[in-house]
Short mmCIF file of C-alpha atoms in Angstrom, two decimals:
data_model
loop_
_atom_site.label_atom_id
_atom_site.label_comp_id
_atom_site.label_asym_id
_atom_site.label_seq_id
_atom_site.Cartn_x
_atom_site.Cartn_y
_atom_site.Cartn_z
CA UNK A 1 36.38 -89.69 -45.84
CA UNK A 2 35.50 -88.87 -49.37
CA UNK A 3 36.12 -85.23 -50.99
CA UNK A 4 32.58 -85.06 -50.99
CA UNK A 5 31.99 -85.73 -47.34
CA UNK A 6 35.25 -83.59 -46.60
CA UNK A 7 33.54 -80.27 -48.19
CA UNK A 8 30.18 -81.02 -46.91
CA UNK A 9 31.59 -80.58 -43.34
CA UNK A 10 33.38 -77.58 -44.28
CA UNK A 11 30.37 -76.26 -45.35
CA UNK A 12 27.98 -77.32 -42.48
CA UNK A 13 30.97 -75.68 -40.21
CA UNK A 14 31.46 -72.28 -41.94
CA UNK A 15 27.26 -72.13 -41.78
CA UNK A 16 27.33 -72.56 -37.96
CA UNK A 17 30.36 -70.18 -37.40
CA UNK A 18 28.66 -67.85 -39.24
CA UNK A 19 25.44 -68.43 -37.13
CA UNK A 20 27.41 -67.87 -34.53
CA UNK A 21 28.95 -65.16 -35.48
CA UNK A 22 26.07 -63.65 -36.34
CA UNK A 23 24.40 -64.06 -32.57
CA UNK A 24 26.97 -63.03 -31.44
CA UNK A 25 27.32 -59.90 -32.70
CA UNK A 26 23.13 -59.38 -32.82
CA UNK A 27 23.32 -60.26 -28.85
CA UNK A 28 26.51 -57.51 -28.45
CA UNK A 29 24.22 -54.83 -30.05
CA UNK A 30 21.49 -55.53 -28.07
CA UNK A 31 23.29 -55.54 -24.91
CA UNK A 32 25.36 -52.45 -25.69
CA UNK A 33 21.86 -50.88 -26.70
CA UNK A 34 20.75 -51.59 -23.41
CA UNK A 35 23.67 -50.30 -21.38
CA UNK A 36 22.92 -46.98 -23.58
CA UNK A 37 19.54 -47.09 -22.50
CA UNK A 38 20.06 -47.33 -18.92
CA UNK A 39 22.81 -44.55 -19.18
CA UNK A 40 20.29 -42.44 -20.74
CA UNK A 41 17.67 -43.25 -17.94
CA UNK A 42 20.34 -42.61 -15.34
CA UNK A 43 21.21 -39.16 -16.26
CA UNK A 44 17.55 -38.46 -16.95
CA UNK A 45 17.09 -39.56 -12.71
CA UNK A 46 20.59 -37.16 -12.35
CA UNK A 47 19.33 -34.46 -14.11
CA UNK A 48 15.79 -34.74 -12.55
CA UNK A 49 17.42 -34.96 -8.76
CA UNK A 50 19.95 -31.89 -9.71
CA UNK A 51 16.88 -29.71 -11.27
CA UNK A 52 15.08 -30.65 -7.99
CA UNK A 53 18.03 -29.89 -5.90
CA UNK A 54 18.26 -26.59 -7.76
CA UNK A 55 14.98 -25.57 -7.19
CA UNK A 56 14.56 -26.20 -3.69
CA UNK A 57 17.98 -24.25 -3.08
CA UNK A 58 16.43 -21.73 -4.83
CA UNK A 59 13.30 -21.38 -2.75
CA UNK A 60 14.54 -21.97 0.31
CA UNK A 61 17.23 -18.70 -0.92
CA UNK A 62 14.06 -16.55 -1.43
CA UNK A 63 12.59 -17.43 1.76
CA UNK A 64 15.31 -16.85 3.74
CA UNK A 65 15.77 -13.22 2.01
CA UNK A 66 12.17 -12.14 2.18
CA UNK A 67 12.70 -12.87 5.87
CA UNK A 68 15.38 -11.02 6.17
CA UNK A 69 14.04 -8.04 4.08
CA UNK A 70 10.94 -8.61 6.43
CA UNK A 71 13.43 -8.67 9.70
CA UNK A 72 14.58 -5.75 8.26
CA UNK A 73 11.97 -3.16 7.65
CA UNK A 74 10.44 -3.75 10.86
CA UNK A 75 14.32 -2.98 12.06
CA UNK A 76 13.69 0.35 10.53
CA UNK A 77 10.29 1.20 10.61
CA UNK A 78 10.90 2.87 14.32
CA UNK A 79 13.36 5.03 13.12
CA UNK A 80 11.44 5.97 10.10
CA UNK A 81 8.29 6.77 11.64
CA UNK A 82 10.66 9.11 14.17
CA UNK A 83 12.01 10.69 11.31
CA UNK A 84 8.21 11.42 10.13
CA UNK A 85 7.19 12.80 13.08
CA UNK A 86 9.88 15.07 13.02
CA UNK A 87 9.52 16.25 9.63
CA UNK A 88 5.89 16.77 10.43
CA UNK A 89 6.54 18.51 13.63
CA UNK A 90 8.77 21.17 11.26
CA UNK A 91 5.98 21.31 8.53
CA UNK A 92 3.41 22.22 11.33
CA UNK A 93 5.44 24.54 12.79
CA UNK A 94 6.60 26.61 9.90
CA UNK A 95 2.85 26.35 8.54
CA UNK A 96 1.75 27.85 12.24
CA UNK A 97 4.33 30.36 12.08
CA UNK A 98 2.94 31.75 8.31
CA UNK A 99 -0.63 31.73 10.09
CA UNK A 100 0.51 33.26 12.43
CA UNK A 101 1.72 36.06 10.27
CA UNK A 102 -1.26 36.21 7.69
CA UNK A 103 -3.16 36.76 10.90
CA UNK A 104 -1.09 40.03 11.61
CA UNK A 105 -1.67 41.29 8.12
CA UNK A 106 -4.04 43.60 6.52
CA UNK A 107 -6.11 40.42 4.56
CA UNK A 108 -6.57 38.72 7.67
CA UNK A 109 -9.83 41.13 8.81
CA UNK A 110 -11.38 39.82 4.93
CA UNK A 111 -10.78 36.62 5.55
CA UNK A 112 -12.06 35.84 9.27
CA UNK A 113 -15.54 38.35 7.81
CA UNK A 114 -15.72 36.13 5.25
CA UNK A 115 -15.84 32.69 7.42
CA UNK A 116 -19.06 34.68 9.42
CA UNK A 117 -20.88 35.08 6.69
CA UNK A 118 -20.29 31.87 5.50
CA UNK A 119 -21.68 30.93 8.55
CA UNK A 120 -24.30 33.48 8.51
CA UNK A 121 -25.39 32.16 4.90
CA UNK A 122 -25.59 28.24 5.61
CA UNK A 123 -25.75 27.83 9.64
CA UNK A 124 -28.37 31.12 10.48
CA UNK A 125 -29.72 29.87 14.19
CA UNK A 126 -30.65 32.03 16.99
CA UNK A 127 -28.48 31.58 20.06
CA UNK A 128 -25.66 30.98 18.16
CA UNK A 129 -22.23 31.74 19.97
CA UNK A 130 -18.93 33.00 17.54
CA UNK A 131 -15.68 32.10 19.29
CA UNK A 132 -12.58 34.12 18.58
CA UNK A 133 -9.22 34.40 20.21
CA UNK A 134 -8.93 37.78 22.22
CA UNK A 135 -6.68 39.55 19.50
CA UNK A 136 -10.09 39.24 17.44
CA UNK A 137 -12.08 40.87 19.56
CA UNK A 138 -12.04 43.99 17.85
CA UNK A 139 -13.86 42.65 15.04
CA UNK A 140 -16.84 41.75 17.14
CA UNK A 141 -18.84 44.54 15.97
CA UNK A 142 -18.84 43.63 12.57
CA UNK A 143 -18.90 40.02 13.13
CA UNK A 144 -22.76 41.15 14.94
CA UNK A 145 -23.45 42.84 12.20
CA UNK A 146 -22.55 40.12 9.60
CA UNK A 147 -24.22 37.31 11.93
CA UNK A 148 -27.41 39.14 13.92
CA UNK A 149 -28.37 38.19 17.30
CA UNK A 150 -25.17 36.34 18.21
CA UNK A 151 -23.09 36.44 20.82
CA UNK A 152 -19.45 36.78 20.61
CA UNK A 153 -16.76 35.23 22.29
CA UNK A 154 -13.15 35.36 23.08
CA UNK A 155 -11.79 31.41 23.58
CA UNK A 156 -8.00 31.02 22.83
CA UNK A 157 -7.98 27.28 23.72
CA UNK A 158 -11.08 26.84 20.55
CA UNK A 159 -9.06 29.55 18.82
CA UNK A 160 -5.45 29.20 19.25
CA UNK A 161 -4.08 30.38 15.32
CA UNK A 162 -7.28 32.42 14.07
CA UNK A 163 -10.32 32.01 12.21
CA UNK A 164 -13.90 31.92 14.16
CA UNK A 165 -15.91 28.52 15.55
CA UNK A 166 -19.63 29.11 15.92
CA UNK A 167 -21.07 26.86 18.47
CA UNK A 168 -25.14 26.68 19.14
CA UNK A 169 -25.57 24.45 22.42
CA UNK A 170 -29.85 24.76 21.90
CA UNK A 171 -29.45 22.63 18.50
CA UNK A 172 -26.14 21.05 19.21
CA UNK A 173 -23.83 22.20 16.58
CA UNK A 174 -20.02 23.32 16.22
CA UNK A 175 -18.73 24.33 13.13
CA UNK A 176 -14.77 25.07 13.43
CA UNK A 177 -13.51 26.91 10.85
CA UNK A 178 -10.76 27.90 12.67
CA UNK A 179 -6.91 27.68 11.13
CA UNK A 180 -5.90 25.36 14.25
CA UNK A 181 -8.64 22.78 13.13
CA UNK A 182 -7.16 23.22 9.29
CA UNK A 183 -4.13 22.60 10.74
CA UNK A 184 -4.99 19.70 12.54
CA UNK A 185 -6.57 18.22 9.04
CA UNK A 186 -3.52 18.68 7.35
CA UNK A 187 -1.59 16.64 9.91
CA UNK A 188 -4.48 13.81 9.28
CA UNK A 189 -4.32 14.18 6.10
CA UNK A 190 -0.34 13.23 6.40
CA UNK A 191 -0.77 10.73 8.58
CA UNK A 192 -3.46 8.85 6.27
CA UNK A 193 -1.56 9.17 3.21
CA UNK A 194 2.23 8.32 4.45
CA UNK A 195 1.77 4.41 4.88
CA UNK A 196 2.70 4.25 8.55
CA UNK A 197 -0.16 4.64 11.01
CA UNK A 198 0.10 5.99 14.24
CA UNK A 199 -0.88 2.24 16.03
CA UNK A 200 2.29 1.00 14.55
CA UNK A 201 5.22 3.41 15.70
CA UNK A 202 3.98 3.05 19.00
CA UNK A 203 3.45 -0.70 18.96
CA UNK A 204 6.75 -0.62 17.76
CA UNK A 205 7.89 1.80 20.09
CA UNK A 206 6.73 -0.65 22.67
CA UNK A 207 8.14 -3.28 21.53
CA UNK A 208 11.97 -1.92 21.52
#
């Protein structure tokens, strides 16, 4: 083989090595691209199952503790409504207990002549019947002569604090302004504005 011939094949060999070579290395690339790839996809679907994981823990957390917060105030709500009633039950009977006293005092006689003719002024019917408790009797004359032409009575069950109730049986009408019924108000009033209703304590009561 010639010198000519000898280099030639050199040549052609180095060219094809090279070619090689250069596959090779282009098809090493490529694969290592796509092993990075699918890594990258793969903790993308890791990720996406933990965040998943993570989120359903954290539900399932919050419905398990708004159950037992639930569980928990109807636990309690017995003992609270108790304690209400009580604390009510003291309210009422301190408040019946300063009634009882203003009704003893000298500005008791104003005030109960000053409920009749409020009466006098807006409910002015013939037949009309003034209750009072017995200790009030001895305003009756000038409860007649505040309120003409009615009758008055003494009625400690209607009455049981102070204050008058006019009842008129012909035109079927009772006006209490007695310090019982004001009382009684007060205690609806409380009920109505302390978030527990009566229904419930004793469904609950029941229920224990």
């Amino acid at each position: 083989m010639s010198d000519i011939q000898s280099e030639k094949l050199e040549y052609f060999e180095r060219e094809i090595m090279n070619r090689v070579q250069a596959e090779s290395e282009a098809i090493r690339a490529e694969t290592q691209r796509m092993k990075d790839e699918a890594l990258e996809q793969e903790k993308a679907r890791l990720y996406d199952e933990l965040y998943n994981d993570i989120q359903a823990q954290v539900a399932q957390i919050r419905k398990d503790t708004a159950g037992e917060i639930a569980h928990e105030t109807q636990q309690m709500k017995p003992a609270l409504y108790r304690q209400r009633e009580q604390y009510l039950s003291e309210l009422l009977a301190e408040a019946r207990v300063e009634l009882a006293s203003f009704c003893k005092s000298g500005a008791y006689r104003e005030f109960l002549l000053g409920q009749v003719r409020s009466l006098a002024h807006d409910w002015p019917m013939e037949g009309s019947v003034i209750k009072v408790r017995a200790d009030d009797l001895r305003f009756e004359s000038d409860i007649r002569k505040l309120y003409p032409g009615c009758a008055v009575e003494a009625d400690d069950a209607a009455v049981p604090v102070g204050g008058v109730v006019l009842v008129n049986k012909a035109r079927g009408v009772e006006i209490d302004l007695s310090l019982g019924s004001a009382l009684a108000q007060q205690k609806d009033w409380f009920y109505h504005n302390s978030n527990f209703m009566l229904e419930d304590v004793s469904a609950q009561e029941g229920q224990g």
